C-alpha positions in Angstrom: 41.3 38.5 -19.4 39.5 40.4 -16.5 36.4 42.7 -17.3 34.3 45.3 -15.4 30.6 46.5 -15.3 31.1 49.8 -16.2 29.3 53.0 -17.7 26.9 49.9 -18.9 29.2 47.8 -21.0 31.4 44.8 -20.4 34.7 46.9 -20.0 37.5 44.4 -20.9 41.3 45.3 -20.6 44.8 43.9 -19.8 46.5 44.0 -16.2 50.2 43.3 -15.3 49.3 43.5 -11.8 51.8 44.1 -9.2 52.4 47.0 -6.8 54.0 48.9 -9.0 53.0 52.7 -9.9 50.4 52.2 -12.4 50.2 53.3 -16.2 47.1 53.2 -18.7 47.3 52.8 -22.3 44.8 54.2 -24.7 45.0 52.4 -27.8 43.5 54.4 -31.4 40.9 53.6 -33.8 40.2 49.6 -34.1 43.1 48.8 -32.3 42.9 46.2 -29.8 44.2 46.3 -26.2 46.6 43.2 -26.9 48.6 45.8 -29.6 50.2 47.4 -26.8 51.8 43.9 -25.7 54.0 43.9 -28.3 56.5 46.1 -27.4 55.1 49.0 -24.6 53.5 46.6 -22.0 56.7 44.4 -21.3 59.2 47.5 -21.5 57.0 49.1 -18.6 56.4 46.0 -16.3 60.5 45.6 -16.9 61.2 49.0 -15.4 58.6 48.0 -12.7 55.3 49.7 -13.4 51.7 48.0 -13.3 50.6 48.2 -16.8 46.6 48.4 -18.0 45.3 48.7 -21.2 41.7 48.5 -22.0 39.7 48.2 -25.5 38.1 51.2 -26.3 34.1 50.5 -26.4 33.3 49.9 -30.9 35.2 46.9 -30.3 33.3 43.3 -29.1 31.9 43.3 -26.9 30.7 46.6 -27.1 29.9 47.0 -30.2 26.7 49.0 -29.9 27.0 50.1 -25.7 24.7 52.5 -24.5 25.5 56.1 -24.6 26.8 56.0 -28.0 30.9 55.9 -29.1 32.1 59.5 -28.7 35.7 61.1 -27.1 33.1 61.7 -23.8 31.8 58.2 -23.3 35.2 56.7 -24.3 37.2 58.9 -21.8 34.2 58.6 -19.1 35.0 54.4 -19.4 38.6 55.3 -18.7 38.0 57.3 -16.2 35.7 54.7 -14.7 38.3 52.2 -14.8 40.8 54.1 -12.7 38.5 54.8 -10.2 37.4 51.0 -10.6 40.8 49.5 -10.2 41.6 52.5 -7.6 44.7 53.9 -9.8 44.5 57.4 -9.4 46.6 59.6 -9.7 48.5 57.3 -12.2 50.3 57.6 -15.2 48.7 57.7 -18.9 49.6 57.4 -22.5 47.4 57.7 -25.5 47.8 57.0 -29.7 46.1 58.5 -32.2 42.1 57.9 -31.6 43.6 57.1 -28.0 45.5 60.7 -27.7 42.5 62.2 -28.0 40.3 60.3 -25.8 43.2 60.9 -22.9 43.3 64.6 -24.2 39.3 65.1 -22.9 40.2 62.8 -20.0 42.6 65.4 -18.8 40.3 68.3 -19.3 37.9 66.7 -17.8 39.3 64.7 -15.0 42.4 65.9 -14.3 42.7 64.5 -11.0 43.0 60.8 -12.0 46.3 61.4 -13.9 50.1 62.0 -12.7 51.6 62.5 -16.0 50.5 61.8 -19.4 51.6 60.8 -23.3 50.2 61.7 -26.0 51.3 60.2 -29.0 50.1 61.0 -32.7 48.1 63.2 -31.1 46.0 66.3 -33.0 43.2 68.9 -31.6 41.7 69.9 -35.0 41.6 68.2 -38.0 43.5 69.5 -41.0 42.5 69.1 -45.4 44.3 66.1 -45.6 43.6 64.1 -42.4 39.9 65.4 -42.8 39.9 63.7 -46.8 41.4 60.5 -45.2 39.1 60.1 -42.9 36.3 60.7 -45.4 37.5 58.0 -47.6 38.0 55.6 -44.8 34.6 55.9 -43.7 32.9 55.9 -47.3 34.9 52.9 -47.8 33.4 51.2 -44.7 30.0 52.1 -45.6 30.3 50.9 -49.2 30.6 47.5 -48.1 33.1 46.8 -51.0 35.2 43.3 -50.5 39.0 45.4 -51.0 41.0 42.3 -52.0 43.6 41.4 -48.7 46.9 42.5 -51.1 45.3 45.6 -51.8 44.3 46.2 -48.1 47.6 45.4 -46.8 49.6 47.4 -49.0 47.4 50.4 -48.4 47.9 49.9 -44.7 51.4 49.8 -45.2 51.5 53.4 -46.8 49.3 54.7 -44.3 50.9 53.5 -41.5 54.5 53.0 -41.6 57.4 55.1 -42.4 58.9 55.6 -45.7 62.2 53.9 -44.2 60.5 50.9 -43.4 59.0 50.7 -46.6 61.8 50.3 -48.2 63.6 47.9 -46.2 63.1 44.2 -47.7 62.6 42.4 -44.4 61.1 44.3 -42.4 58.1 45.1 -45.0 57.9 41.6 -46.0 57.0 41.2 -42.0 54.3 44.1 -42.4 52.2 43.3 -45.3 52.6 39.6 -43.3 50.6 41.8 -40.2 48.3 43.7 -42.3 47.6 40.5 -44.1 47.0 38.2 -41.5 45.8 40.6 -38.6 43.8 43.4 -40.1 42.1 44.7 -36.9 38.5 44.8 -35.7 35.8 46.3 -38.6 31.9 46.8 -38.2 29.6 49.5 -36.5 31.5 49.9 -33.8 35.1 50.9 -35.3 32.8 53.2 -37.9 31.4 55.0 -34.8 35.1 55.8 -34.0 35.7 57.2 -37.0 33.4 59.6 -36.3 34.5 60.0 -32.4 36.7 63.0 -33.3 34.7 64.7 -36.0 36.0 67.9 -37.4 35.7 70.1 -34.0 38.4 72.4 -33.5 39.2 71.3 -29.6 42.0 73.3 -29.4 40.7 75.8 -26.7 40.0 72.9 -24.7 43.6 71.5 -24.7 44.7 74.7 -23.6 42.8 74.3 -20.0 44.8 70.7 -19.5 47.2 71.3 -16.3 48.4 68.0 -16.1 52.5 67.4 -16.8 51.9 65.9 -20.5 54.8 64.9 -23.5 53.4 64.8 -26.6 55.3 62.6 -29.1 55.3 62.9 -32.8 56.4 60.4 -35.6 58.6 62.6 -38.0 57.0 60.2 -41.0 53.5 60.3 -39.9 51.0 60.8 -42.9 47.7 60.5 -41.1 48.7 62.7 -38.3 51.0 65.3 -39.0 53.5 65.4 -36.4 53.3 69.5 -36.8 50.0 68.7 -35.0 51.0 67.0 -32.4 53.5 69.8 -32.0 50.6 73.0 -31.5 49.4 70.3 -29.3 52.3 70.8 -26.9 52.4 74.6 -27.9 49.2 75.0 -26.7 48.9 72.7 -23.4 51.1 75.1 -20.4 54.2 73.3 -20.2 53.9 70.8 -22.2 57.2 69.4 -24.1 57.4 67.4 -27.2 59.8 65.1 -28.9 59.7 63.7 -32.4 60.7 60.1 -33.4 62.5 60.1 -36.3 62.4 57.6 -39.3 58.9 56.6 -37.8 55.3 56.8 -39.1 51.7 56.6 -37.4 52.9 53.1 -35.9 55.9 54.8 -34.9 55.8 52.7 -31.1 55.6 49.5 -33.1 58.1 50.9 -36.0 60.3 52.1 -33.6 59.6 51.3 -29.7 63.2 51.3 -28.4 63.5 55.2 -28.7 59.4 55.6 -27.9 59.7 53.4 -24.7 63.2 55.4 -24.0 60.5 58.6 -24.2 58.1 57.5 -22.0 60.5 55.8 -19.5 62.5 58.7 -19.7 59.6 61.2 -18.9 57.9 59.5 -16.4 60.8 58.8 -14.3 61.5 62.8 -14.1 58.6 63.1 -11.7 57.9 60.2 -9.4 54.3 59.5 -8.0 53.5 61.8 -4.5 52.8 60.1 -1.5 49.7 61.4 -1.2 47.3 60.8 -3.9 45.6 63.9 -5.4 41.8 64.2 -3.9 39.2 64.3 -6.2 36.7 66.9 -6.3 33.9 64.7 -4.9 36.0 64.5 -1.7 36.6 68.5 -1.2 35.9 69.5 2.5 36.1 66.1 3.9 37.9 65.4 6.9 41.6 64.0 6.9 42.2 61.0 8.9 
């Protein structure tokens, strides 16, 4: 499990290795790197790329890192990372919570990315997404002990697609997750919740000039995929693509048609041989 001193915390993440073109995955609220290994990571290293995927800083050991947990620190410890591990430009894909924090990496460092994903993604908040959030967070700061059926079954509705909820074996496997594996909780997942707040940052999305896909899960409850849509309206030529039968786990509900998306996408435009320069390096001479 390699680490690096960055931006003052412990920065710990997952590397495929190889010389492969690299891609970074941003994974959402409480969600640990080690998600991604269940179906993206192997499906990218197959088709050859170096796959990272670092925890977000609210999860151990960052709990409580200096600088606070916002979408600015969070995309400043990506963007510390590429430039760490020397990835730039690469490749980058983003869920929910992680959608975002890619969304301010690319308007803020556009230079470290090739192409980029966002999936579940949303710029503003909207009545219903805002009330969820609420309740997630009042919830958290109750302190009540939610009994483990309840918890998994409400997961279940949150987070998966109508679809799956109704097929016997596979949501017998589900509530078996959200039973047994229900995720990272304490300060520093409650500071996420509050990463995003309720700031329209839809101006800001439309300065993004990176190539960018946005995915949306047709079934997707806690982020309309009508959002993740004006996303791709909004960003210049952007493109989007809906998964059907899918909800806000759509890549884990359905990750042989979300792998075909990104696999798809990045292949139409193939990493220059000449990496972008970054701003620092303007008016340097070339070698």
């Amino acid at each position: 499990m390699p680490s690096a001193s960055l931006n003052g915390i412990d920065l710990v993440y997952d590397d495929t290795g190889g010389d492969g073109e690299p891609v970074v995955l941003v994974n959402g609220t409480g969600a640990s790197r080690t998600t991604w290994r269940a179906h993206q990571t192997a499906a990218l290293a197959d088709a050859g790329y170096r796959v990272i995927a670092p925890d977000n800083r609210g999860l151990p050991p960052n709990v409580l890192p200096p600088g606070g947990i916002t979408l600015e620190t969070m995309a400043a410890d990506v963007a510390a990372l590429i430039d760490h591990l020397a990835l730039a430009p690469c490749r980058i894909v983003g869920f929910s919570l992680g959608s975002a924090i890619v969304g301010e990496l690319l308007a803020s460092r556009p230079e470290l990315v090739h192409q980029a994903v966002l999936m579940a993604g949303w710029a503003r908040p909207d009545t219903f997404g805002a009330a969820l959030g609420l309740a997630r967070r009042e919830l958290h700061d109750s302190g009540a002990d939610v009994p483990v059926s309840h918890r998994a079954v409400f997961s279940a509705l949150c987070y998966l697609s109508p679809h799956t909820l109704r097929d016997p074996r596979a949501i017998t496997d589900w509530l078996d997750v959200f039973t047994w594996a229900p995720g990272e909780n304490g300060p520093g997942v409650r500071a996420q919740y509050d990463a995003m707040g309720d700031t329209d940052r839809l101006d800001r999305y439309a300065t993004i000039d990176v190539p960018l896909l946005c995915v949306g899960f047709s079934d997707d409850v806690m982020i309309s995929p009508l959002a993740t849509r004006e996303i791709a309206r909004t960003v210049p030529g952007a493109r989007y693509t809906e998964i059907a039968r899918a909800g806000h786990f759509g890549h884990l509900e359905r990750p042989a048609e979300v792998n075909a998306a990104l696999l798809g996408f990045f292949a139409e435009r193939p990493v220059p041989s000449a990496r972008r320069a970054h701003p620092a390096d303007a008016g340097r001479g070339a070698s």
